[in-house]
PDB file of C-alpha atoms in Angstrom:
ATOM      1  CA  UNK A  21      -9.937 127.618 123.114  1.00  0.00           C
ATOM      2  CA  UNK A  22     -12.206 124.898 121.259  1.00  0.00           C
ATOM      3  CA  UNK A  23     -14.698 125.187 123.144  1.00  0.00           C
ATOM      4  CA  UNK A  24     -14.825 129.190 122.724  1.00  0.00           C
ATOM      5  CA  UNK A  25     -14.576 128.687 118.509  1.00  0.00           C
ATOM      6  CA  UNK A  26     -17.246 126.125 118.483  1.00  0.00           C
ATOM      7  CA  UNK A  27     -19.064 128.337 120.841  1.00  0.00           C
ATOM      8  CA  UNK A  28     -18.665 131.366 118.114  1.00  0.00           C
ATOM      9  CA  UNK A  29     -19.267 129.445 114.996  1.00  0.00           C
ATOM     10  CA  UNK A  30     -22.839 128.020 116.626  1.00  0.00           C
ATOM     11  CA  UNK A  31     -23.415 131.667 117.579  1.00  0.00           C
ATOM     12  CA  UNK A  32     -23.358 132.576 113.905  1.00  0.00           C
ATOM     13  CA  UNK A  33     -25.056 129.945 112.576  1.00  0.00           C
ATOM     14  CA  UNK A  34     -27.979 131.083 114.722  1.00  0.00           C
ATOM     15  CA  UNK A  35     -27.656 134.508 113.827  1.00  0.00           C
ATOM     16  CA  UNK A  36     -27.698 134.078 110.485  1.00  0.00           C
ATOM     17  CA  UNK A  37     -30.750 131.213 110.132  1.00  0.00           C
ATOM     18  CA  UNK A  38     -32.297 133.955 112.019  1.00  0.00           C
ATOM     19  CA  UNK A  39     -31.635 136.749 110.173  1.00  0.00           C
ATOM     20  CA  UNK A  40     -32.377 134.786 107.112  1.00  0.00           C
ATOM     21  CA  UNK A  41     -35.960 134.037 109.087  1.00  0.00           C
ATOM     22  CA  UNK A  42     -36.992 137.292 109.859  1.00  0.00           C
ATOM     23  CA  UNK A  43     -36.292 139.056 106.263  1.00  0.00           C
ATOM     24  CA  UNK A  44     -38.039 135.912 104.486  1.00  0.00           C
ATOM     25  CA  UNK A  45     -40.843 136.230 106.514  1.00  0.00           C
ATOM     26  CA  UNK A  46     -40.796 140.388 106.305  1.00  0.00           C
ATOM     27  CA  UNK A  47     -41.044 140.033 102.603  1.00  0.00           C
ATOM     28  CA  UNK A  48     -43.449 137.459 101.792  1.00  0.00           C
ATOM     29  CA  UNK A  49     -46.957 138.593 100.693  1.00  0.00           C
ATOM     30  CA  UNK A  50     -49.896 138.587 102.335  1.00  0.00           C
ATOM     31  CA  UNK A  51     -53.989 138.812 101.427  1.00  0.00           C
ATOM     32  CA  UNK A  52     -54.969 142.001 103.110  1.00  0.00           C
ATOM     33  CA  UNK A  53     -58.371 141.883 101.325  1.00  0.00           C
ATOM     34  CA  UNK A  54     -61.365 141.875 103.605  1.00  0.00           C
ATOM     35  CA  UNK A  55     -63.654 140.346 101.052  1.00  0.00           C
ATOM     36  CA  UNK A  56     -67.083 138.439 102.354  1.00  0.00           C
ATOM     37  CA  UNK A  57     -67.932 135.077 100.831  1.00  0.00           C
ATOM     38  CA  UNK A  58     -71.273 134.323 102.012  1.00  0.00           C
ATOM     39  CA  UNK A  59     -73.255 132.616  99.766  1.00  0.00           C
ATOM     40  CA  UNK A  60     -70.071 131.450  97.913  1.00  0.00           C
ATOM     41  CA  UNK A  61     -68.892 127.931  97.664  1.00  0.00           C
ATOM     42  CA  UNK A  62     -65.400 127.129  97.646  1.00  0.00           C
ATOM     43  CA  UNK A  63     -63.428 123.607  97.299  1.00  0.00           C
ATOM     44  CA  UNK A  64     -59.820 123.157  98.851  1.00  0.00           C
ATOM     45  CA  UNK A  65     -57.988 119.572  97.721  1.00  0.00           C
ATOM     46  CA  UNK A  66     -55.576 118.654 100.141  1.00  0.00           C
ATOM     47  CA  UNK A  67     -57.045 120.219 103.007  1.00  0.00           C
ATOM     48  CA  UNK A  68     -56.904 118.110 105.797  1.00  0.00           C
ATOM     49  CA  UNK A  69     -53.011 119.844 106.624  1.00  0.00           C
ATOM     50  CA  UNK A  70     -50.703 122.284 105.959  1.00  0.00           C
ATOM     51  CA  UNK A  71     -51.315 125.051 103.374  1.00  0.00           C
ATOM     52  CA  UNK A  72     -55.090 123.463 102.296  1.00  0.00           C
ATOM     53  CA  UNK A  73     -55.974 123.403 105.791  1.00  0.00           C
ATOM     54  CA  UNK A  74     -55.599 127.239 106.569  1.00  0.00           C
ATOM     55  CA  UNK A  75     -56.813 128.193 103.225  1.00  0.00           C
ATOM     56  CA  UNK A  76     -59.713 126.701 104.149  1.00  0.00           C
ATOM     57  CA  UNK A  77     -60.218 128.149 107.181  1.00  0.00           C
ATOM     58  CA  UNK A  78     -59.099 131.677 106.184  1.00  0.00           C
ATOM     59  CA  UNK A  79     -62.315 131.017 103.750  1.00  0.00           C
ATOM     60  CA  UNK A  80     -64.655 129.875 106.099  1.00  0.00           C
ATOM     61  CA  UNK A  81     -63.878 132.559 108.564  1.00  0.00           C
ATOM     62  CA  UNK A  82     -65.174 134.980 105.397  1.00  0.00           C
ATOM     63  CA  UNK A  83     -68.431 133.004 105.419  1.00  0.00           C
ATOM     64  CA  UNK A  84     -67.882 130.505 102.294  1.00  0.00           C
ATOM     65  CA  UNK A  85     -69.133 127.323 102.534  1.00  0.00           C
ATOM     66  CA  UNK A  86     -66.232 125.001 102.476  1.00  0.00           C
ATOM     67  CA  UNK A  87     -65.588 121.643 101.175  1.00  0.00           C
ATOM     68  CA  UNK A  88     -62.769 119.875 102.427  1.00  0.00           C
ATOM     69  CA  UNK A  89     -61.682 117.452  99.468  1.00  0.00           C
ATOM     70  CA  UNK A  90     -59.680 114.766 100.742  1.00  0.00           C
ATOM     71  CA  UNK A  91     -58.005 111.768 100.521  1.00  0.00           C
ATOM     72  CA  UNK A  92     -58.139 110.511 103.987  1.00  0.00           C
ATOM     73  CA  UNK A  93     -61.902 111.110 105.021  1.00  0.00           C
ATOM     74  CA  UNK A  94     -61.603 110.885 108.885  1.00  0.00           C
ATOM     75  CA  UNK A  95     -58.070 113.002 109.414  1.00  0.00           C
ATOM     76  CA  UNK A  96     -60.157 115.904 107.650  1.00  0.00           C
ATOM     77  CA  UNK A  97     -63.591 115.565 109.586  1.00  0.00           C
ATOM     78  CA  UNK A  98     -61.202 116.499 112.311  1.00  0.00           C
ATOM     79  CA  UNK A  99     -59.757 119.260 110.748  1.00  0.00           C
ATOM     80  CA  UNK A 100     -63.456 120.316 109.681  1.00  0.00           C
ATOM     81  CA  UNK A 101     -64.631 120.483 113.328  1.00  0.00           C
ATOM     82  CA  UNK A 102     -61.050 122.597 113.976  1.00  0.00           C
ATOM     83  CA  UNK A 103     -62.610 125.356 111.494  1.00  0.00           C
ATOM     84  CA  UNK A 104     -66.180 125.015 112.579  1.00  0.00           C
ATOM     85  CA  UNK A 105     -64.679 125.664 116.011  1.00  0.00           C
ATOM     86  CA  UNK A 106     -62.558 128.487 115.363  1.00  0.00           C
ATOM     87  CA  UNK A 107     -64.241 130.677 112.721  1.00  0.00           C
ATOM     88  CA  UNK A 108     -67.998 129.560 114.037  1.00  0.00           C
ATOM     89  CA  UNK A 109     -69.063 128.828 110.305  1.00  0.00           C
ATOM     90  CA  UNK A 110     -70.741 125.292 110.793  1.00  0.00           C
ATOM     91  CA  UNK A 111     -71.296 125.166 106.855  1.00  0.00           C
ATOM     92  CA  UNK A 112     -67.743 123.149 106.251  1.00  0.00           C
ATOM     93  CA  UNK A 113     -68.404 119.792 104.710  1.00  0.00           C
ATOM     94  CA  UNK A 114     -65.550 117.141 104.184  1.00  0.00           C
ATOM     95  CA  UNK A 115     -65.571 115.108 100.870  1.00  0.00           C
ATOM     96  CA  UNK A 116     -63.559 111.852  99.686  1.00  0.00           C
ATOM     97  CA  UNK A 117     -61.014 112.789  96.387  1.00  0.00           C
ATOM     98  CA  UNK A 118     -57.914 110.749  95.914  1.00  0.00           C
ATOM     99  CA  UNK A 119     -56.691 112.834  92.882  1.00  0.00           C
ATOM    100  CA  UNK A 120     -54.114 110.012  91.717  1.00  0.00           C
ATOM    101  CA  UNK A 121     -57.260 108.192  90.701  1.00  0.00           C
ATOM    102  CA  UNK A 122     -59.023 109.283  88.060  1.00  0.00           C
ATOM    103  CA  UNK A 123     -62.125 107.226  88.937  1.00  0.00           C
ATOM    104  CA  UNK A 124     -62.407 108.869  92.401  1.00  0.00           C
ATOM    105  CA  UNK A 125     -62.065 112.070  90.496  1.00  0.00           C
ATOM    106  CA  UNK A 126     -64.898 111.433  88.492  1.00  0.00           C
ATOM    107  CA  UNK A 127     -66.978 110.323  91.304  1.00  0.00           C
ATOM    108  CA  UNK A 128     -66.422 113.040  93.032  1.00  0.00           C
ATOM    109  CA  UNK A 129     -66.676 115.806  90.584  1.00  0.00           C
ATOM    110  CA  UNK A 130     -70.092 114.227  89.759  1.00  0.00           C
ATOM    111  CA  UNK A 131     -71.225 114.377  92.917  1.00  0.00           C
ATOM    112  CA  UNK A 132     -70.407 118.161  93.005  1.00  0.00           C
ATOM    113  CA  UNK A 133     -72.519 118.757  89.983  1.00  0.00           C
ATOM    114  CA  UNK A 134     -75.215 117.165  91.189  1.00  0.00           C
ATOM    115  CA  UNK A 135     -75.348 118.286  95.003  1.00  0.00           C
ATOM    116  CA  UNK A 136     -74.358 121.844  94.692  1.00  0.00           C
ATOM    117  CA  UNK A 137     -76.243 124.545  93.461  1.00  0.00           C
ATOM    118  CA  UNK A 138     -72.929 126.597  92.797  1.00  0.00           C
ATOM    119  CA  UNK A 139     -69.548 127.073  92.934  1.00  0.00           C
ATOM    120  CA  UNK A 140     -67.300 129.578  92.964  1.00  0.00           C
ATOM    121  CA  UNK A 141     -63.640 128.954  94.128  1.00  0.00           C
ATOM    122  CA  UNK A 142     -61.845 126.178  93.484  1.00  0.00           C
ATOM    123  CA  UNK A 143     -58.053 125.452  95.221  1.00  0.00           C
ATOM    124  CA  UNK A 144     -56.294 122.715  93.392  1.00  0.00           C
ATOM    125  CA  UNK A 145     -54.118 122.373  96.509  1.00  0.00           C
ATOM    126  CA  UNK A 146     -53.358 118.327  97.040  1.00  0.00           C
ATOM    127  CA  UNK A 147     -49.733 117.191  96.372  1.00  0.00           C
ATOM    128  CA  UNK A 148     -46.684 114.945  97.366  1.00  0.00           C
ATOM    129  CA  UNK A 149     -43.671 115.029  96.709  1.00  0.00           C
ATOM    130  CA  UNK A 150     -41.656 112.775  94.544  1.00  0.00           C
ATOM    131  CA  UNK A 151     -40.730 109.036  95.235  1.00  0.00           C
ATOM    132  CA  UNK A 152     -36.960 107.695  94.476  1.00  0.00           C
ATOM    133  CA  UNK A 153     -38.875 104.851  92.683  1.00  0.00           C
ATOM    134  CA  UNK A 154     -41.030 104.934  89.956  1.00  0.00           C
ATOM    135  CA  UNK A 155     -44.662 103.756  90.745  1.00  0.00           C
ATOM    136  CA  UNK A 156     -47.686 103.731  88.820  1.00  0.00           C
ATOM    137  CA  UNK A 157     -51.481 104.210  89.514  1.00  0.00           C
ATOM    138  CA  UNK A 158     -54.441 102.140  88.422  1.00  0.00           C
ATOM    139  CA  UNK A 159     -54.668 104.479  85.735  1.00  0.00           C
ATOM    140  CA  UNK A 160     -51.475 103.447  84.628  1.00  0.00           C
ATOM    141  CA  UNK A 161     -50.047 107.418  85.364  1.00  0.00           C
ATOM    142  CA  UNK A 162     -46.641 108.259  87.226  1.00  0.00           C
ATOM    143  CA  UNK A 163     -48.699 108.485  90.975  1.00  0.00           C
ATOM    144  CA  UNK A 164     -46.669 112.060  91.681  1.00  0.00           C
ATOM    145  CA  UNK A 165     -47.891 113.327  88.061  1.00  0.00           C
ATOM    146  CA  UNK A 166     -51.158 111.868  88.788  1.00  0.00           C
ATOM    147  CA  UNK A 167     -51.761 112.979  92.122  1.00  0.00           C
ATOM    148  CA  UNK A 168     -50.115 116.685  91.437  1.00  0.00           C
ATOM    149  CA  UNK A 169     -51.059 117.444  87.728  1.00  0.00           C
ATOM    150  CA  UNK A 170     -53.461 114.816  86.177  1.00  0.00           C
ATOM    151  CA  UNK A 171     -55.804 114.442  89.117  1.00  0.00           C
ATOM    152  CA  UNK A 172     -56.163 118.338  89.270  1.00  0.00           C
ATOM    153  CA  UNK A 173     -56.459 118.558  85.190  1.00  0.00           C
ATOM    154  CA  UNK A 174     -59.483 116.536  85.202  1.00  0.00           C
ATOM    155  CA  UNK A 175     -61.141 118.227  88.153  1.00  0.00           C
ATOM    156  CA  UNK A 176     -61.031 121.622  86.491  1.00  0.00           C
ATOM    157  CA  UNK A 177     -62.054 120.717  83.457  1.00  0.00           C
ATOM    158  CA  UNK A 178     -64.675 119.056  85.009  1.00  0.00           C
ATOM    159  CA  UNK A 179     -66.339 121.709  87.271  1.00  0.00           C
ATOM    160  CA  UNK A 180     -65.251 125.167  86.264  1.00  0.00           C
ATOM    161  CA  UNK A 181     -64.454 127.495  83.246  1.00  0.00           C
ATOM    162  CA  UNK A 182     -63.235 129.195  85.797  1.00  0.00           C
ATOM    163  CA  UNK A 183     -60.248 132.119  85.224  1.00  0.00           C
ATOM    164  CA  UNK A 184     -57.451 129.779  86.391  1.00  0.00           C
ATOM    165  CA  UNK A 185     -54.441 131.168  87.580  1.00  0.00           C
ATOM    166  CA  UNK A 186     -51.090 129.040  88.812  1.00  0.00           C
ATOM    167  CA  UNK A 187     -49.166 129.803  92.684  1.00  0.00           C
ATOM    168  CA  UNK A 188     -45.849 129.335  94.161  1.00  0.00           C
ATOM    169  CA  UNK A 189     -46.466 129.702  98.079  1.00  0.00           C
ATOM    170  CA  UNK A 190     -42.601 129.181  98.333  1.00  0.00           C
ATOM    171  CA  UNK A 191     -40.612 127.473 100.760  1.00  0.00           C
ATOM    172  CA  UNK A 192     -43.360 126.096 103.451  1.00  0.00           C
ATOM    173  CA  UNK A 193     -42.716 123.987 106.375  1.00  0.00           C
ATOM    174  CA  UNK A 194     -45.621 121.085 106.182  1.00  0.00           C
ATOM    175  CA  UNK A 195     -46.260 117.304 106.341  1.00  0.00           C
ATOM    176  CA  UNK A 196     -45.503 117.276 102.977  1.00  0.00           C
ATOM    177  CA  UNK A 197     -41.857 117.178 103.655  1.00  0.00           C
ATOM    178  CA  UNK A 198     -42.308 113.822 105.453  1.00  0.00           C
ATOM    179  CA  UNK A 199     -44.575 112.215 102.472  1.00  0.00           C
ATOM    180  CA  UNK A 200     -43.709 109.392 100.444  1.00  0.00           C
ATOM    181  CA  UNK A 201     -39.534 108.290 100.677  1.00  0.00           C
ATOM    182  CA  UNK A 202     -37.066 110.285 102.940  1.00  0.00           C
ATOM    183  CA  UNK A 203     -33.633 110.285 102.522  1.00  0.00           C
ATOM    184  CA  UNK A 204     -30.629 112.515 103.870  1.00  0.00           C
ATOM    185  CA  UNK A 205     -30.480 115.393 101.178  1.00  0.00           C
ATOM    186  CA  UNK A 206     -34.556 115.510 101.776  1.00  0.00           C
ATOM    187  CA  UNK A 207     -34.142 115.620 105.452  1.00  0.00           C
ATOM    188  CA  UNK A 208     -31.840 118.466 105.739  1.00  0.00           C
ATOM    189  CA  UNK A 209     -34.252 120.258 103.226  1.00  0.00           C
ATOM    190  CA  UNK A 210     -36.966 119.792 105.938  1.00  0.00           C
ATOM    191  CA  UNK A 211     -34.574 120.807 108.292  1.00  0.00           C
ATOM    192  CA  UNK A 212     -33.485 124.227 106.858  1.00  0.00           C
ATOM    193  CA  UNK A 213     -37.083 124.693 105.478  1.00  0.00           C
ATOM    194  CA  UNK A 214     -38.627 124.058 109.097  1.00  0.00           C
ATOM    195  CA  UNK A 215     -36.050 126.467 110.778  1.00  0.00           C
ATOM    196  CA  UNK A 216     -36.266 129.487 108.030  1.00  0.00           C
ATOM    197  CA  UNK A 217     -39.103 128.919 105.924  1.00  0.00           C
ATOM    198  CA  UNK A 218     -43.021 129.931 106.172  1.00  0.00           C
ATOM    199  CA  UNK A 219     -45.683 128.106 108.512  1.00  0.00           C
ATOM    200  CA  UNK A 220     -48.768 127.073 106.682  1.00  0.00           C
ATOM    201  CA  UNK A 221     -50.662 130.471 107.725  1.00  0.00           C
ATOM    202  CA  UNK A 222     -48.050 132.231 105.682  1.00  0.00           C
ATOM    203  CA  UNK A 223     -47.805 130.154 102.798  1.00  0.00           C
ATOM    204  CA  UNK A 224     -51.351 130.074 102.401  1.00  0.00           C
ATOM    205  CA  UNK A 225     -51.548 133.682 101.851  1.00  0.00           C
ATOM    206  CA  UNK A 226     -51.058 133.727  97.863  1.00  0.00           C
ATOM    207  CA  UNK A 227     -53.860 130.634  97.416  1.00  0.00           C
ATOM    208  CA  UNK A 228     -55.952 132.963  99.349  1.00  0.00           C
ATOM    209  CA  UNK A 229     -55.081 135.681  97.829  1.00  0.00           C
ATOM    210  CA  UNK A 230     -56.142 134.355  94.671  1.00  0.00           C
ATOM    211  CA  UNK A 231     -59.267 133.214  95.698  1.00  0.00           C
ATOM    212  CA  UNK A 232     -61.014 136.338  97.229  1.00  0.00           C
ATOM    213  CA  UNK A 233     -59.092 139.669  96.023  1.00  0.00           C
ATOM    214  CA  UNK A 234     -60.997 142.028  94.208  1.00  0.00           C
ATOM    215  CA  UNK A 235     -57.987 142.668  92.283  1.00  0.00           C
ATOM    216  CA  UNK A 236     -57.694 139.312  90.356  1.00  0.00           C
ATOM    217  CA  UNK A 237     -61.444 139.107  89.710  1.00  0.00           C
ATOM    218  CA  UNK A 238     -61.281 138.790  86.015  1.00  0.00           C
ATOM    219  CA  UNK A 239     -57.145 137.472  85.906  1.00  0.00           C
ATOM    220  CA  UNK A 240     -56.256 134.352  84.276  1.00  0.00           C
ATOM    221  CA  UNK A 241     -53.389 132.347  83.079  1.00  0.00           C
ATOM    222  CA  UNK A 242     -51.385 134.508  85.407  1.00  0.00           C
ATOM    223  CA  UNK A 243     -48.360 132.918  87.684  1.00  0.00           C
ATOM    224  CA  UNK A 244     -48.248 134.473  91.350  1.00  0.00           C
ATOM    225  CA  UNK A 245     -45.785 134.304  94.481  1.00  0.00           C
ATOM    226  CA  UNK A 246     -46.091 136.181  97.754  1.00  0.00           C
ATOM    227  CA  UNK A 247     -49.329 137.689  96.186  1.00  0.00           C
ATOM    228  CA  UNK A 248     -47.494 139.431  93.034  1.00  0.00           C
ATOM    229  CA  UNK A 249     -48.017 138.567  89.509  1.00  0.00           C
ATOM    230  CA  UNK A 250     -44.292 137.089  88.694  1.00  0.00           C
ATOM    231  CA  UNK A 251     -42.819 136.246  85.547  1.00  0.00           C
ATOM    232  CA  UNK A 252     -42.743 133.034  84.361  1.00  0.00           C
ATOM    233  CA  UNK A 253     -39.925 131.152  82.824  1.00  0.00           C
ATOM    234  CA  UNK A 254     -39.350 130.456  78.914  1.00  0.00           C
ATOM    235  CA  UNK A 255     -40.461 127.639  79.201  1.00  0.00           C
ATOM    236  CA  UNK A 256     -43.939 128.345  80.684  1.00  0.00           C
ATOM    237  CA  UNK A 257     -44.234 130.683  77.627  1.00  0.00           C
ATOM    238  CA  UNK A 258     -43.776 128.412  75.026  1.00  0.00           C
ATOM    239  CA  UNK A 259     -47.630 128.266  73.980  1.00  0.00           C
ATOM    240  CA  UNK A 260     -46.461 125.564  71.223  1.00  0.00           C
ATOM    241  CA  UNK A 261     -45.288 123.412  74.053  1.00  0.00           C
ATOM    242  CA  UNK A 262     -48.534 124.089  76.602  1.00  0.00           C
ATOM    243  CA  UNK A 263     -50.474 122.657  73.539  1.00  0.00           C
ATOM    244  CA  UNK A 264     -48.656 119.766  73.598  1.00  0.00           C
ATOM    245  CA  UNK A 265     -49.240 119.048  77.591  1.00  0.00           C
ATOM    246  CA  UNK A 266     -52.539 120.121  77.188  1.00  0.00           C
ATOM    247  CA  UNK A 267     -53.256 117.925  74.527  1.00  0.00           C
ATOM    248  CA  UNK A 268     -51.339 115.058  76.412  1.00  0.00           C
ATOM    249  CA  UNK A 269     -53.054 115.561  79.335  1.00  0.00           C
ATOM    250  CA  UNK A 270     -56.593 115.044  77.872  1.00  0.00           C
ATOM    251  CA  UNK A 271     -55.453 112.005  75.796  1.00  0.00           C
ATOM    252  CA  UNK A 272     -53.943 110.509  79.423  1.00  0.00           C
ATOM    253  CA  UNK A 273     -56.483 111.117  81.611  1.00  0.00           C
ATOM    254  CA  UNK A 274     -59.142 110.310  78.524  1.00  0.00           C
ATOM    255  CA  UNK A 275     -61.357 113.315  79.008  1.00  0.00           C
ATOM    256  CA  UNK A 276     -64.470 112.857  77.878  1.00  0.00           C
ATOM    257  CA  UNK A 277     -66.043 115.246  75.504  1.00  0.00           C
ATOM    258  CA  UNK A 278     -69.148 116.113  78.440  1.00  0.00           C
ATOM    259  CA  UNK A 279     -66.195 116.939  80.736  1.00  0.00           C
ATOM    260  CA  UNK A 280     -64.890 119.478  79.032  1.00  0.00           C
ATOM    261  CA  UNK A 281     -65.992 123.503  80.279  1.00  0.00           C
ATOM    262  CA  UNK A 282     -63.768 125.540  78.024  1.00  0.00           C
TER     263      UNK A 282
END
């Protein structure tokens, strides 16, 4: 008789994670633009895994030349020769960026300006998720504000006055669930995530989206998930408060007057 309840109740767990599955997945958005971007020059941060890394290849398979901008130089020279390999675009280049250092930033944003003629898209993808202990960068920043927001502030400012627009690519199985400190509430996240959520082809498809639609061409300041302009909270429309991070952020990361684009 136990054995026939337990047998039930594990019956409808798996009915329901699946269930829960299939109409995630049926709902999410994806980029059914078949925009070319030859002769376009596109940089994804983060891109040696997860969401960066088929971004990336979703714009190298339309003919962009792509620079991988990463952290760890030799895991993404073999995610380069991955794309090269299965789109046949040879033109994708890896680059070194930490973006929780502001110096490597720099350095690399200056190297951009120098080397390349052009450029047109530019994913601000790179992230980690938090640590249970507070740790600070060279720079003296939070590391998961630096490496998610400050990092990414400078870099914009830095190479485009671009139309900038913000994504949600919702709940996404990746590496990034095993980065920095795990504990139990954070494994059983990974867990449920892993067994319901997106893969990284699907959660890519907004960041794509954004990048090569037609549709968005002239869009800014917009906030998108599953490829739909979404409303944003009260918060994000409180301009008096976006001043004052704005305004933070330049005095933390001590932008320089020739870095600014706006």
């Amino acid at each position: 008789m136990v054995c026939c309840v337990v047998t039930t109740v594990v019956a409808a767990v798996v009915v329901l994670i699946l269930t829960v599955k299939f109409i995630y997945h049926y709902q999410s958005g994806r980029c059914t633009s078949k925009t070319r971007l030859v002769g376009k020059t596109a940089i994804v941060t983060g891109a040696s895994a997860g969401i960066g890394k088929e971004t990336a290849r979703d714009l190298a398979q339309r003919g962009a030349r792509v620079i991988l901008a990463c952290r760890n130089v030799e895991k993404a020279e073999r995610v380069a020769e991955d794309i090269k390999k299965t789109t046949g675009n040879t033109d994708v280049v890896v680059r070194e960026v930490d973006t929780s250092d502001l110096t490597s930033v720099r350095k690399f944003a200056e190297d951009i300006l120098r080397t390349e003629t052009a450029l047109h898209i530019l994913v601000n993808n790179a992230g980690m998720s938090g640590m249970k202990k507070r740790k600070l960068t060279a720079d003296g920043l939070e590391v998961t504000m630096a490496t998610n927001h400050f990092g990414h502030f400078l870099l914009t400012n830095m190479l485009l006055d671009v139309t900038a627009n913000s994504v949600h690519p919702g709940a996404v199985y990746t590496e990034i669930m095993w980065k920095g400190e795990t504990n139990l509430i954070k494994s059983i996240f990974a867990l449920l995530v892993w067994l319901m959520g997106k893969d990284e082809k699907l959660g890519a498809q907004t960041s794509i989206y954004l990048a090569v639609s037609e549709e968005v061409n002239n869009v800014t300041g917009k906030y998108y998930v599953d490829c739909k302009d979404t409303k944003v909270s009260a918060a994000a429309k409180d301009a008096g408060l976006a001043k004052k991070l704005w305004e933070a952020s330049e005095q933390l990361v001590k932008l320089r007057p020739e870095e600014r684009h706006y």
